[in-house]
Amino acid sequence: MNSPDALPAGQREIAQFPRFGLSQFADRFPGQPAATSLRIVGAVANEIEIENALAELPRVEQLSDFHCVTTWSHLSLRWSGVRFRDFYERIIVPRAAPRNGSGFVVLRAQDGYRSCLLLEDLLGADVLLADTLNGQPLSIEHGAPLRLVAPAHYGYKSVKHLSRIEFCFDDRGYRPAAFRFMEHPRARVALEERGRWVSGWLLRYLYRPLVGVTITRFDKAMRAYRGSNG
Ligand SMILES: Nc1nc2c(c(=O)[nH]1)N[C@H]1C(S)=C(S)[C@@H](COP(=O)(O)O)O[C@H]1N2
Ligand SMILES: [Mo]
């Protein structure tokens, strides 16, 4: 039985909020952790680069839980930034003019990571472009200078070090960062859409053994980076 504040199916709370991701990204870091510009490309009338992407938009603060597909959850993170929906309606539409039907969006990051979401999911009221976490500017660990936060979707959709937003008509040209079965196009936590072709509960058991080693690996890489970058 689920109590009202129970975790989503298959998730377990952890006390820390680790730096995390696919192991091949542990040693990759943003080239320009202070540059808050975003490029809007793909199926748009004008490909543009927006400096200070959040500057002209209303700021919001949001408490949300974070659910990684590998089954760890960290509760009650306090993000602030702007709603993706405001950024879309007030900046992307008037300046870049996405083509009708370009509802598949690829999100790319300074470390080479990428993920995708449907435009309709990105327009959800709880999807943010965040630049602070728990009252502090985003750290490199958690996505400086700017990250997506999409709490209703598994963490792999919440792209850190966001640099480029690409509008597409479909997923044909898109090459996921991980194996294809590991990236569900929507990845809704409430529906346990962990991946495709393989059921969510089975993936729980495949992923769970990776959590500890991945946290250690990302932490070690971060220490090495701090050691050589002051
Ligand atoms: N740029 C980038 N974004 C990323 C990742 C990454 O490796 N690089 N990993 C994803 C995964 S799998 C998760 S669970 C979250 C982890 O966010 P955190 O490191 O702030 O905990 O970031 C997501 N976004
Ligand atoms: Mo994740």
Tab-separated table of C-alpha atoms and ligand atoms in Angstrom:
chain	number	residue	atom	x	y	z
A	1	MET	CA	0.000	0.000	0.000
A	2	ASN	CA	1.149	3.500	-0.788
A	3	SER	CA	0.750	6.268	1.750
A	4	PRO	CA	0.181	9.759	0.307
A	5	ASP	CA	3.806	10.771	0.737
A	6	ALA	CA	5.311	7.438	-0.333
A	7	LEU	CA	8.126	7.446	-2.850
A	8	PRO	CA	7.308	6.557	-6.467
A	9	ALA	CA	7.418	2.849	-7.330
A	10	GLY	CA	10.868	1.322	-7.051
A	11	GLN	CA	12.574	4.414	-5.575
A	12	ARG	CA	14.557	4.631	-2.322
A	13	GLU	CA	15.418	7.822	-0.488
A	14	ILE	CA	19.077	8.686	0.018
A	15	ALA	CA	20.312	11.398	2.371
A	16	GLN	CA	22.958	12.873	0.077
A	17	PHE	CA	22.416	14.487	-3.314
A	18	PRO	CA	25.310	12.972	-5.253
A	19	ARG	CA	26.920	14.127	-8.460
A	20	PHE	CA	25.675	11.405	-10.821
A	21	GLY	CA	25.275	10.265	-14.416
A	22	LEU	CA	26.423	7.791	-17.029
A	23	SER	CA	29.903	6.635	-16.101
A	24	GLN	CA	31.436	7.985	-19.322
A	25	PHE	CA	30.534	11.516	-18.139
A	26	ALA	CA	32.204	11.246	-14.729
A	27	ASP	CA	35.431	12.819	-16.032
A	28	ARG	CA	33.811	15.415	-18.274
A	29	PHE	CA	33.162	18.935	-17.078
A	30	PRO	CA	31.675	22.088	-18.563
A	31	GLY	CA	34.170	24.073	-20.635
A	32	GLN	CA	32.610	27.407	-19.639
A	33	PRO	CA	30.958	27.040	-16.238
A	34	ALA	CA	30.208	30.785	-16.073
A	35	ALA	CA	28.663	31.266	-19.537
A	36	THR	CA	24.881	31.418	-19.231
A	37	SER	CA	24.118	31.511	-22.933
A	38	LEU	CA	21.882	29.079	-24.779
A	39	ARG	CA	21.748	28.264	-28.475
A	40	ILE	CA	18.383	27.503	-30.060
A	41	VAL	CA	18.806	25.420	-33.204
A	42	GLY	CA	17.179	22.869	-35.515
A	43	ALA	CA	13.686	23.198	-36.970
A	44	VAL	CA	13.367	26.920	-36.293
A	45	ALA	CA	13.038	29.962	-38.562
A	46	ASN	CA	16.113	31.574	-36.915
A	47	GLU	CA	18.925	29.794	-35.136
A	48	ILE	CA	19.903	32.106	-32.300
A	49	GLU	CA	22.190	32.423	-29.304
A	50	ILE	CA	20.715	33.997	-26.200
A	51	GLU	CA	23.119	35.638	-23.774
A	52	ASN	CA	22.021	35.654	-20.127
A	53	ALA	CA	19.162	33.347	-20.952
A	54	LEU	CA	17.231	33.916	-17.716
A	55	ALA	CA	17.706	37.661	-17.428
A	56	GLU	CA	14.378	39.032	-18.645
A	57	LEU	CA	12.059	36.420	-17.152
A	58	PRO	CA	10.157	36.165	-13.848
A	59	ARG	CA	12.102	34.155	-11.291
A	60	VAL	CA	10.487	31.266	-9.462
A	61	GLU	CA	11.539	29.060	-6.580
A	62	GLN	CA	10.415	25.457	-6.365
A	63	LEU	CA	10.755	22.572	-3.923
A	64	SER	CA	10.896	19.257	-5.690
A	65	ASP	CA	12.029	15.684	-5.284
A	66	PHE	CA	14.661	14.253	-7.632
A	67	HIS	CA	14.348	10.688	-8.873
A	68	CYS	CA	17.241	9.005	-10.640
A	69	VAL	CA	16.338	6.101	-12.892
A	70	THR	CA	18.826	3.902	-11.026
A	71	THR	CA	16.360	4.046	-8.057
A	72	TRP	CA	17.834	6.677	-5.714
A	73	SER	CA	15.698	9.692	-4.812
A	74	HIS	CA	16.640	12.858	-3.004
A	75	LEU	CA	13.693	14.730	-1.529
A	76	SER	CA	12.912	18.443	-1.253
A	77	LEU	CA	15.535	20.220	-3.301
A	78	ARG	CA	14.988	23.966	-3.498
A	79	TRP	CA	15.702	25.142	-7.032
A	80	SER	CA	15.339	28.610	-8.443
A	81	GLY	CA	15.432	29.926	-11.962
A	82	VAL	CA	12.722	30.481	-14.556
A	83	ARG	CA	9.983	28.266	-15.862
A	84	PHE	CA	10.932	26.623	-19.155
A	85	ARG	CA	7.444	27.552	-20.359
A	86	ASP	CA	8.119	31.261	-19.857
A	87	PHE	CA	11.457	30.931	-21.649
A	88	TYR	CA	9.703	29.164	-24.512
A	89	GLU	CA	6.803	31.582	-24.851
A	90	ARG	CA	8.690	34.832	-24.272
A	91	ILE	CA	12.097	34.145	-25.818
A	92	ILE	CA	12.134	31.051	-28.026
A	93	VAL	CA	8.852	31.562	-29.886
A	94	PRO	CA	9.260	35.268	-30.724
A	95	ARG	CA	12.981	35.132	-31.540
A	96	ALA	CA	13.634	31.649	-32.960
A	97	ALA	CA	10.139	30.674	-34.177
A	98	PRO	CA	10.129	26.862	-34.025
A	99	ARG	CA	8.419	25.221	-37.031
A	100	ASN	CA	4.963	23.760	-36.612
A	101	GLY	CA	5.231	20.158	-35.522
A	102	SER	CA	8.775	20.360	-34.149
A	103	GLY	CA	7.656	18.791	-30.896
A	104	PHE	CA	10.690	16.599	-30.191
A	105	VAL	CA	13.377	18.562	-28.355
A	106	VAL	CA	17.008	17.562	-27.882
A	107	LEU	CA	18.841	19.133	-24.934
A	108	ARG	CA	22.627	19.269	-25.173
A	109	ALA	CA	25.201	20.057	-22.556
A	110	GLN	CA	28.707	21.494	-22.329
A	111	ASP	CA	30.095	18.094	-21.247
A	112	GLY	CA	28.739	16.363	-24.372
A	113	TYR	CA	25.771	14.839	-22.520
A	114	ARG	CA	22.393	15.003	-24.190
A	115	SER	CA	18.832	13.951	-23.571
A	116	CYS	CA	15.462	14.624	-25.160
A	117	LEU	CA	11.941	15.512	-24.090
A	118	LEU	CA	8.689	16.141	-25.850
A	119	LEU	CA	7.890	19.845	-26.060
A	120	GLU	CA	4.597	19.143	-24.276
A	121	ASP	CA	6.560	17.722	-21.323
A	122	LEU	CA	8.984	20.658	-21.298
A	123	LEU	CA	6.015	23.031	-21.059
A	124	GLY	CA	4.875	21.450	-17.769
A	125	ALA	CA	4.484	23.994	-14.952
A	126	ASP	CA	7.213	22.364	-12.821
A	127	VAL	CA	9.939	22.326	-15.496
A	128	LEU	CA	12.630	24.910	-14.750
A	129	LEU	CA	15.790	26.334	-16.182
A	130	ALA	CA	17.577	26.528	-12.862
A	131	ASP	CA	20.653	28.484	-11.846
A	132	THR	CA	20.513	28.047	-8.078
A	133	LEU	CA	20.103	25.102	-5.713
A	134	ASN	CA	19.247	25.478	-2.020
A	135	GLY	CA	19.942	29.194	-2.173
A	136	GLN	CA	23.418	28.930	-3.734
A	137	PRO	CA	24.530	29.389	-7.339
A	138	LEU	CA	24.585	25.986	-9.032
A	139	SER	CA	27.819	24.148	-8.355
A	140	ILE	CA	29.688	22.289	-11.076
A	141	GLU	CA	28.564	19.063	-9.382
A	142	HIS	CA	24.937	19.919	-9.976
A	143	GLY	CA	24.986	21.604	-13.357
A	144	ALA	CA	26.608	25.046	-13.463
A	145	PRO	CA	25.895	27.419	-14.995
A	146	LEU	CA	22.383	26.351	-15.976
A	147	ARG	CA	20.439	23.107	-15.908
A	148	LEU	CA	17.041	21.773	-16.707
A	149	VAL	CA	14.955	20.508	-13.784
A	150	ALA	CA	12.049	18.241	-14.787
A	151	PRO	CA	10.951	16.597	-11.519
A	152	ALA	CA	8.164	14.438	-12.977
A	153	HIS	CA	10.710	12.717	-15.226
A	154	TYR	CA	13.694	10.561	-14.293
A	155	GLY	CA	16.879	12.495	-13.577
A	156	TYR	CA	18.482	11.700	-16.917
A	157	LYS	CA	16.150	14.241	-18.532
A	158	SER	CA	17.373	16.999	-16.197
A	159	VAL	CA	20.348	18.002	-18.335
A	160	LYS	CA	23.135	19.786	-16.448
A	161	HIS	CA	25.446	22.428	-18.003
A	162	LEU	CA	22.743	23.044	-20.613
A	163	SER	CA	24.085	24.756	-23.730
A	164	ARG	CA	21.879	23.971	-26.698
A	165	ILE	CA	18.186	23.315	-27.359
A	166	GLU	CA	17.428	21.658	-30.675
A	167	PHE	CA	13.915	21.437	-32.138
A	168	CYS	CA	13.148	18.358	-34.254
A	169	PHE	CA	10.128	16.892	-36.023
A	170	ASP	CA	10.876	13.391	-34.734
A	171	ASP	CA	13.608	11.318	-33.081
A	172	ARG	CA	15.143	9.966	-36.268
A	173	GLY	CA	18.365	11.982	-36.173
A	174	TYR	CA	18.795	11.640	-32.421
A	175	ARG	CA	21.534	9.471	-30.975
A	176	PRO	CA	21.082	8.949	-27.211
A	177	ALA	CA	24.081	9.244	-24.891
A	178	ALA	CA	23.312	5.780	-23.478
A	179	PHE	CA	22.021	2.597	-25.100
A	180	ARG	CA	18.690	3.241	-26.734
A	181	PHE	CA	16.729	0.999	-24.359
A	182	MET	CA	17.923	3.167	-21.476
A	183	GLU	CA	16.248	6.323	-22.762
A	184	HIS	CA	12.479	6.432	-22.699
A	185	PRO	CA	11.153	9.369	-24.743
A	186	ARG	CA	9.114	10.599	-21.754
A	187	ALA	CA	10.545	8.821	-18.685
A	188	ARG	CA	7.638	9.755	-16.415
A	189	VAL	CA	8.427	8.699	-12.858
A	190	ALA	CA	4.758	8.161	-11.945
A	191	LEU	CA	4.428	5.570	-14.719
A	192	GLU	CA	7.835	4.021	-14.031
A	193	GLU	CA	8.950	4.686	-17.608
A	194	ARG	CA	12.599	3.932	-16.810
A	195	GLY	CA	13.489	2.779	-20.310
A	196	ARG	CA	11.926	1.305	-23.391
A	197	TRP	CA	11.342	-2.313	-24.377
A	198	VAL	CA	12.365	-3.437	-20.881
A	199	SER	CA	9.854	-3.030	-18.047
A	200	GLY	CA	10.516	-0.520	-15.302
A	201	TRP	CA	10.570	-3.007	-12.440
A	202	LEU	CA	13.135	-5.191	-14.203
A	203	LEU	CA	15.407	-2.197	-14.778
A	204	ARG	CA	15.245	-1.458	-11.025
A	205	TYR	CA	17.156	-4.645	-10.387
A	206	LEU	CA	19.635	-4.063	-13.195
A	207	TYR	CA	20.391	-0.504	-12.096
A	208	ARG	CA	20.426	-0.789	-8.300
A	209	PRO	CA	23.872	-2.441	-8.066
A	210	LEU	CA	25.351	0.481	-10.041
A	211	VAL	CA	24.367	3.242	-7.632
A	212	GLY	CA	27.185	2.944	-5.107
A	213	VAL	CA	30.003	2.499	-7.615
A	214	THR	CA	28.720	5.356	-9.757
A	215	ILE	CA	28.528	7.765	-6.822
A	216	THR	CA	32.101	6.864	-5.873
A	217	ARG	CA	33.337	7.260	-9.427
A	218	PHE	CA	31.714	10.681	-9.925
A	219	ASP	CA	32.924	11.877	-6.540
A	220	LYS	CA	36.485	10.792	-7.248
A	221	ALA	CA	36.473	12.520	-10.644
A	222	MET	CA	35.124	15.701	-9.049
A	223	ARG	CA	37.904	15.712	-6.430
A	224	ALA	CA	40.516	15.256	-9.161
A	225	TYR	CA	38.985	18.138	-11.125
A	226	ARG	CA	38.931	20.416	-8.070
A	227	GLY	CA	42.500	19.395	-7.339
A	228	SER	CA	43.702	20.552	-10.754
A	229	ASN	CA	41.402	23.573	-11.137
A	230	GLY	CA	41.751	25.144	-7.661
B	1	LIG	N1	25.341	17.358	-18.549
B	1	LIG	C1	24.938	16.273	-17.878
B	1	LIG	N2	23.670	16.250	-17.411
B	1	LIG	C2	23.222	15.183	-16.730
B	1	LIG	C3	24.023	14.047	-16.531
B	1	LIG	C4	25.364	14.115	-17.023
B	1	LIG	O1	26.181	13.178	-16.866
B	1	LIG	N3	25.782	15.238	-17.687
B	1	LIG	N4	23.539	12.963	-15.852
B	1	LIG	C5	22.068	12.835	-15.716
B	1	LIG	C6	21.628	11.878	-14.703
B	1	LIG	S1	21.577	10.241	-15.121
B	1	LIG	C7	21.177	12.278	-13.476
B	1	LIG	S2	20.528	11.206	-12.340
B	1	LIG	C8	21.271	13.690	-13.070
B	1	LIG	C9	22.101	13.808	-11.823
B	1	LIG	O2	22.123	15.141	-11.380
B	1	LIG	P1	23.113	15.545	-10.203
B	1	LIG	O3	24.517	15.195	-10.666
B	1	LIG	O4	22.907	17.000	-9.974
B	1	LIG	O5	22.719	14.701	-9.029
B	1	LIG	O6	21.831	14.515	-14.060
B	1	LIG	C10	21.456	14.185	-15.378
B	1	LIG	N5	21.951	15.208	-16.250
B	2	MO	MO	20.276	9.171	-13.339
